[in-house]
């Protein structure tokens, strides 16, 4: 009689496991996809920040006869390509603004980038729609 009672208990227990799995699995999947979405957003944010910093840094050390703002824009676009952000694509919206301010010996270059962010899984979790970064650096070789 005990063998029979044990098999009934194990069948009930396996039913409980299936119900617990069905209740926990959607939450687990949402958690995993949320981590993936935010990881990608932070990767893109870090890429935009690093691109602005390196592009602006490239421009502040150019010869004074070159246009630092134009050099910065091109360097920022090139750096964004490393992070799979192509500003030349039709569906990617990048806005790169560079400007010179001040006068010698404290002339500085201001660089700003604004990129529209496309979530991996739209609607699953809330994510930022734009990623922005800005930096200012003093020109090393003054005019």
mmCIF file of C-alpha atoms in Angstrom:
data_model
loop_
_atom_site.group_PDB
_atom_site.id
_atom_site.type_symbol
_atom_site.label_atom_id
_atom_site.label_comp_id
_atom_site.label_asym_id
_atom_site.label_seq_id
_atom_site.Cartn_x
_atom_site.Cartn_y
_atom_site.Cartn_z
ATOM 1 C CA UNK A 1 0.000 0.000 0.000
ATOM 2 C CA UNK A 2 2.836 2.398 0.672
ATOM 3 C CA UNK A 3 4.216 2.035 -2.855
ATOM 4 C CA UNK A 4 0.872 3.083 -4.275
ATOM 5 C CA UNK A 5 0.592 6.110 -1.961
ATOM 6 C CA UNK A 6 4.092 7.257 -2.881
ATOM 7 C CA UNK A 7 3.382 7.245 -6.609
ATOM 8 C CA UNK A 8 0.236 9.346 -6.102
ATOM 9 C CA UNK A 9 2.253 11.859 -4.105
ATOM 10 C CA UNK A 10 4.936 12.057 -6.784
ATOM 11 C CA UNK A 11 2.284 12.668 -9.467
ATOM 12 C CA UNK A 12 0.780 15.452 -7.353
ATOM 13 C CA UNK A 13 4.234 16.862 -6.750
ATOM 14 C CA UNK A 14 5.071 16.901 -10.478
ATOM 15 C CA UNK A 15 1.817 18.792 -11.080
ATOM 16 C CA UNK A 16 2.883 21.338 -8.493
ATOM 17 C CA UNK A 17 6.242 21.707 -10.228
ATOM 18 C CA UNK A 18 4.531 22.433 -13.540
ATOM 19 C CA UNK A 19 2.323 25.093 -11.947
ATOM 20 C CA UNK A 20 5.284 26.717 -10.187
ATOM 21 C CA UNK A 21 7.245 26.689 -13.441
ATOM 22 C CA UNK A 22 4.328 28.309 -15.297
ATOM 23 C CA UNK A 23 4.098 31.046 -12.663
ATOM 24 C CA UNK A 24 7.823 31.788 -12.368
ATOM 25 C CA UNK A 25 8.925 31.485 -16.012
ATOM 26 C CA UNK A 26 7.277 34.692 -17.401
ATOM 27 C CA UNK A 27 8.822 36.731 -14.596
ATOM 28 C CA UNK A 28 12.217 35.154 -15.242
ATOM 29 C CA UNK A 29 11.979 35.807 -18.993
ATOM 30 C CA UNK A 30 10.969 39.434 -18.387
ATOM 31 C CA UNK A 31 13.924 39.837 -16.028
ATOM 32 C CA UNK A 32 16.395 38.361 -18.534
ATOM 33 C CA UNK A 33 15.125 40.449 -21.461
ATOM 34 C CA UNK A 34 15.079 43.565 -19.264
ATOM 35 C CA UNK A 35 18.728 42.957 -18.359
ATOM 36 C CA UNK A 36 19.578 42.535 -22.039
ATOM 37 C CA UNK A 37 17.757 45.758 -22.989
ATOM 38 C CA UNK A 38 19.398 47.866 -20.290
ATOM 39 C CA UNK A 39 22.809 46.334 -20.960
ATOM 40 C CA UNK A 40 22.499 47.331 -24.617
ATOM 41 C CA UNK A 41 21.296 50.831 -23.661
ATOM 42 C CA UNK A 42 24.251 51.312 -21.300
ATOM 43 C CA UNK A 43 26.631 50.014 -23.967
ATOM 44 C CA UNK A 44 25.249 52.528 -26.462
ATOM 45 C CA UNK A 45 25.388 55.333 -23.863
ATOM 46 C CA UNK A 46 29.020 54.519 -23.080
ATOM 47 C CA UNK A 47 29.773 54.444 -26.806
ATOM 48 C CA UNK A 48 28.259 57.882 -27.374
ATOM 49 C CA UNK A 49 30.114 59.367 -24.387
ATOM 50 C CA UNK A 50 33.442 57.873 -25.464
ATOM 51 C CA UNK A 51 32.904 58.966 -29.074
ATOM 52 C CA UNK A 52 32.273 62.567 -28.084
ATOM 53 C CA UNK A 53 35.289 62.589 -25.794
ATOM 54 C CA UNK A 54 37.673 61.059 -28.332
ATOM 55 C CA UNK A 55 36.348 63.162 -31.223
ATOM 56 C CA UNK A 56 36.719 66.361 -29.272
ATOM 57 C CA UNK A 57 40.176 65.322 -28.084
ATOM 58 C CA UNK A 58 41.242 64.632 -31.662
ATOM 59 C CA UNK A 59 40.114 68.097 -32.714
ATOM 60 C CA UNK A 60 41.782 70.108 -29.945
ATOM 61 C CA UNK A 61 45.253 68.921 -30.932
ATOM 62 C CA UNK A 62 45.042 69.706 -34.679
ATOM 63 C CA UNK A 63 47.082 72.457 -36.303
ATOM 64 C CA UNK A 64 45.532 75.912 -35.793
ATOM 65 C CA UNK A 65 45.098 76.379 -39.564
ATOM 66 C CA UNK A 66 42.702 73.398 -39.716
ATOM 67 C CA UNK A 67 39.082 73.812 -38.663
ATOM 68 C CA UNK A 68 38.781 72.084 -35.254
ATOM 69 C CA UNK A 69 34.960 71.951 -35.448
ATOM 70 C CA UNK A 70 34.976 70.082 -38.776
ATOM 71 C CA UNK A 71 37.716 67.732 -37.562
ATOM 72 C CA UNK A 72 35.692 67.028 -34.404
ATOM 73 C CA UNK A 73 32.521 66.207 -36.344
ATOM 74 C CA UNK A 74 34.338 63.756 -38.601
ATOM 75 C CA UNK A 75 36.215 62.176 -35.680
ATOM 76 C CA UNK A 76 32.972 61.764 -33.696
ATOM 77 C CA UNK A 77 31.256 60.095 -36.670
ATOM 78 C CA UNK A 78 34.212 57.740 -37.094
ATOM 79 C CA UNK A 79 34.234 56.884 -33.379
ATOM 80 C CA UNK A 80 30.471 56.224 -33.381
ATOM 81 C CA UNK A 81 30.989 53.622 -36.108
ATOM 82 C CA UNK A 82 33.045 51.570 -33.651
ATOM 83 C CA UNK A 83 29.911 51.285 -31.491
ATOM 84 C CA UNK A 84 27.709 50.308 -34.476
ATOM 85 C CA UNK A 85 26.088 53.752 -34.685
ATOM 86 C CA UNK A 86 26.148 54.813 -38.337
ATOM 87 C CA UNK A 87 25.003 58.409 -38.675
ATOM 88 C CA UNK A 88 24.779 58.005 -42.467
ATOM 89 C CA UNK A 89 22.031 55.340 -42.273
ATOM 90 C CA UNK A 90 18.535 56.438 -43.183
ATOM 91 C CA UNK A 91 16.855 55.196 -39.982
ATOM 92 C CA UNK A 92 19.525 56.528 -37.584
ATOM 93 C CA UNK A 93 19.178 60.077 -36.361
ATOM 94 C CA UNK A 94 22.447 61.572 -35.134
ATOM 95 C CA UNK A 95 22.835 65.219 -34.383
ATOM 96 C CA UNK A 96 26.422 66.363 -33.932
ATOM 97 C CA UNK A 97 27.035 69.970 -32.885
ATOM 98 C CA UNK A 98 30.504 71.462 -32.509
ATOM 99 C CA UNK A 99 31.374 75.068 -31.838
ATOM 100 C CA UNK A 100 34.349 77.197 -30.906
ATOM 101 C CA UNK A 101 34.025 79.720 -28.113
ATOM 102 C CA UNK A 102 36.316 82.127 -26.331
ATOM 103 C CA UNK A 103 39.481 83.718 -27.602
ATOM 104 C CA UNK A 104 43.143 82.885 -27.449
ATOM 105 C CA UNK A 105 44.685 81.734 -25.076
ATOM 106 C CA UNK A 106 41.534 80.106 -23.712
ATOM 107 C CA UNK A 107 39.678 79.163 -26.904
ATOM 108 C CA UNK A 108 37.634 76.040 -26.340
ATOM 109 C CA UNK A 109 35.770 73.507 -28.439
ATOM 110 C CA UNK A 110 32.292 72.390 -27.367
ATOM 111 C CA UNK A 111 31.055 69.051 -28.739
ATOM 112 C CA UNK A 112 27.545 67.624 -28.374
ATOM 113 C CA UNK A 113 25.953 64.474 -29.776
ATOM 114 C CA UNK A 114 22.363 63.350 -29.664
ATOM 115 C CA UNK A 115 21.436 59.892 -30.968
ATOM 116 C CA UNK A 116 17.982 58.344 -31.146
ATOM 117 C CA UNK A 117 17.937 55.003 -29.365
ATOM 118 C CA UNK A 118 15.974 52.102 -30.846
ATOM 119 C CA UNK A 119 15.167 49.479 -28.185
ATOM 120 C CA UNK A 120 15.927 45.845 -28.954
ATOM 121 C CA UNK A 121 12.527 44.712 -27.693
ATOM 122 C CA UNK A 122 10.233 47.704 -28.061
ATOM 123 C CA UNK A 123 7.451 47.834 -25.517
ATOM 124 C CA UNK A 124 8.748 45.053 -23.289
ATOM 125 C CA UNK A 125 10.548 47.350 -20.845
ATOM 126 C CA UNK A 126 10.878 51.101 -20.736
ATOM 127 C CA UNK A 127 14.108 52.369 -22.235
ATOM 128 C CA UNK A 128 15.483 55.804 -23.135
ATOM 129 C CA UNK A 129 14.554 57.199 -26.530
ATOM 130 C CA UNK A 130 17.601 59.440 -26.888
ATOM 131 C CA UNK A 131 21.187 59.251 -25.766
ATOM 132 C CA UNK A 132 23.042 62.537 -25.337
ATOM 133 C CA UNK A 133 26.604 63.438 -24.480
ATOM 134 C CA UNK A 134 28.575 66.678 -24.398
ATOM 135 C CA UNK A 135 32.093 67.780 -23.572
ATOM 136 C CA UNK A 136 34.229 70.929 -23.739
ATOM 137 C CA UNK A 137 37.989 71.075 -24.147
ATOM 138 C CA UNK A 138 40.484 73.904 -24.449
ATOM 139 C CA UNK A 139 42.426 74.008 -27.730
ATOM 140 C CA UNK A 140 46.000 72.992 -27.113
ATOM 141 C CA UNK A 141 47.430 74.906 -30.064
ATOM 142 C CA UNK A 142 45.944 78.413 -30.030
ATOM 143 C CA UNK A 143 45.674 80.651 -33.082
#
